[in-house]
Amino acid sequence: QVQLVESGGGLVQAGGSLQLSCAASGRTPSRYAMGWFRQAPGKERDFVAAIDWRGDSTFYADSVKGRFTISRDNAKNTVYLQINRLKPEDTAVYYCAASSSKIHPYVYEYWGQGTQVTVSP
């Protein structure tokens, strides 16, 4: 079992930045690939970014490339999502997830509760 807790969301003006964190605990969380997803009101949950367990490989949705950066610190069992040049369409609940898969696209077994990001125009 892996437990995930997201933090760092909030209300930000367009053009601003946020760093989301996902703290993992439980069974060897550093061995899991990690991903970030987001769900806007009335829409499906969409993939945003992923990182392999070592932090060597990262993957991004086309819509966020160049603005979002995923990283991890395995010593702290934490994954980060840096979001720059925020846009109102980035407004969503952001979820982190953990996967024991070794090849992207990963299949995620564990999910956090999410953190709300709201971007004002």
CSV table of C-alpha atoms in Angstrom, one decimal:
chain,number,residue,atom,x,y,z
A,1,GLN,CA,0.0,0.0,0.0
A,2,VAL,CA,1.1,3.5,-0.8
A,3,GLN,CA,-0.6,6.6,0.6
A,4,LEU,CA,-0.4,9.9,-1.3
A,5,VAL,CA,-1.1,13.4,0.0
A,6,GLU,CA,-1.1,16.4,-2.3
A,7,SER,CA,-0.5,19.9,-1.3
A,8,GLY,CA,0.3,23.3,-2.7
A,9,GLY,CA,-2.9,24.2,-4.5
A,10,GLY,CA,-4.6,27.5,-4.2
A,11,LEU,CA,-5.9,30.6,-6.0
A,12,VAL,CA,-3.5,32.2,-8.3
A,13,GLN,CA,-3.7,34.9,-11.0
A,14,ALA,CA,-3.1,34.0,-14.6
A,15,GLY,CA,0.6,34.2,-15.4
A,16,GLY,CA,1.6,33.1,-11.9
A,17,SER,CA,3.3,29.9,-10.7
A,18,LEU,CA,2.6,27.2,-8.3
A,19,GLN,CA,4.5,24.1,-7.1
A,20,LEU,CA,2.4,21.2,-6.1
A,21,SER,CA,3.8,18.5,-3.9
A,22,CYS,CA,2.8,14.9,-3.4
A,23,ALA,CA,4.1,13.2,-0.2
A,24,ALA,CA,4.2,9.4,-0.4
A,25,SER,CA,4.3,6.9,2.4
A,26,GLY,CA,3.9,3.2,2.9
A,27,ARG,CA,5.6,0.4,1.0
A,28,THR,CA,8.8,1.6,-0.7
A,29,PRO,CA,7.2,4.6,-2.5
A,30,SER,CA,10.5,5.5,-4.1
A,31,ARG,CA,10.2,2.4,-6.2
A,32,TYR,CA,7.0,3.6,-7.9
A,33,ALA,CA,6.6,5.6,-11.0
A,34,MET,CA,4.5,8.7,-10.3
A,35,GLY,CA,2.1,10.8,-12.2
A,36,TRP,CA,0.0,13.9,-12.0
A,37,PHE,CA,-3.5,14.1,-13.4
A,38,ARG,CA,-6.1,16.9,-13.3
A,39,GLN,CA,-9.9,17.1,-13.5
A,40,ALA,CA,-11.7,20.3,-14.4
A,41,PRO,CA,-15.4,20.7,-13.5
A,42,GLY,CA,-17.6,18.6,-15.7
A,43,LYS,CA,-14.7,17.0,-17.4
A,44,GLU,CA,-12.8,13.7,-17.3
A,45,ARG,CA,-9.6,13.2,-15.4
A,46,ASP,CA,-6.7,13.9,-17.8
A,47,PHE,CA,-3.1,12.9,-17.7
A,48,VAL,CA,-0.7,15.8,-17.1
A,49,ALA,CA,2.8,14.4,-16.4
A,50,ALA,CA,4.7,11.3,-15.2
A,51,ILE,CA,8.1,10.4,-14.0
A,52,ASP,CA,9.8,7.0,-13.6
A,53,TRP,CA,11.0,5.7,-10.2
A,54,ARG,CA,14.5,6.9,-10.7
A,55,GLY,CA,13.6,10.3,-12.0
A,56,ASP,CA,15.5,9.6,-15.3
A,57,SER,CA,12.5,9.8,-17.6
A,58,THR,CA,9.6,12.3,-17.7
A,59,PHE,CA,6.5,12.4,-19.8
A,60,TYR,CA,4.0,15.2,-20.4
A,61,ALA,CA,0.7,15.9,-22.0
A,62,ASP,CA,1.1,18.1,-25.1
A,63,SER,CA,-1.1,20.7,-23.6
A,64,VAL,CA,1.4,21.4,-20.7
A,65,LYS,CA,4.8,20.9,-22.3
A,66,GLY,CA,7.0,23.8,-21.7
A,67,ARG,CA,5.0,25.1,-18.7
A,68,PHE,CA,4.9,22.1,-16.3
A,69,THR,CA,7.8,20.3,-14.8
A,70,ILE,CA,7.6,17.1,-12.9
A,71,SER,CA,10.4,16.1,-10.5
A,72,ARG,CA,10.9,13.8,-7.5
A,73,ASP,CA,13.1,13.6,-4.4
A,74,ASN,CA,13.2,10.0,-3.4
A,75,ALA,CA,15.0,10.8,-0.2
A,76,LYS,CA,11.9,12.8,0.8
A,77,ASN,CA,9.4,10.4,-0.9
A,78,THR,CA,8.0,13.5,-2.6
A,79,VAL,CA,7.0,14.3,-6.1
A,80,TYR,CA,6.6,17.8,-7.4
A,81,LEU,CA,4.8,19.5,-10.2
A,82,GLN,CA,6.0,23.0,-11.0
A,83,ILE,CA,3.4,25.0,-13.0
A,84,ASN,CA,4.5,28.2,-14.7
A,85,ARG,CA,2.6,30.8,-16.7
A,86,LEU,CA,-0.7,29.6,-15.3
A,87,LYS,CA,-3.8,29.9,-17.4
A,88,PRO,CA,-7.5,30.0,-16.4
A,89,GLU,CA,-7.9,26.7,-18.3
A,90,ASP,CA,-5.4,25.1,-15.8
A,91,THR,CA,-8.1,25.4,-13.1
A,92,ALA,CA,-8.8,21.8,-11.9
A,93,VAL,CA,-8.3,19.4,-9.1
A,94,TYR,CA,-4.8,18.0,-9.4
A,95,TYR,CA,-4.2,14.4,-8.3
A,96,CYS,CA,-1.0,12.5,-7.9
A,97,ALA,CA,-0.8,8.7,-8.5
A,98,ALA,CA,1.6,5.9,-8.0
A,99,SER,CA,2.3,3.0,-10.4
A,100,SER,CA,4.4,-0.2,-10.1
A,101,SER,CA,4.5,-0.3,-13.9
A,102,LYS,CA,7.9,-0.1,-15.5
A,103,ILE,CA,6.9,1.3,-18.9
A,104,HIS,CA,5.0,4.4,-19.8
A,105,PRO,CA,2.0,4.8,-20.1
A,106,TYR,CA,1.9,3.6,-16.5
A,107,VAL,CA,-1.1,2.0,-14.9
A,108,TYR,CA,-1.7,3.6,-11.6
A,109,GLU,CA,-2.8,1.7,-8.5
A,110,TYR,CA,-2.8,4.4,-5.9
A,111,TRP,CA,-4.3,7.9,-5.9
A,112,GLY,CA,-4.3,10.9,-3.7
A,113,GLN,CA,-7.3,13.0,-2.7
A,114,GLY,CA,-6.3,15.9,-4.9
A,115,THR,CA,-5.5,19.6,-4.4
A,116,GLN,CA,-7.5,22.4,-6.0
A,117,VAL,CA,-5.8,24.8,-8.3
A,118,THR,CA,-7.9,27.9,-9.3
A,119,VAL,CA,-6.5,30.4,-11.8
A,120,SER,CA,-8.2,33.8,-12.0
A,121,PRO,CA,-8.1,35.8,-15.3
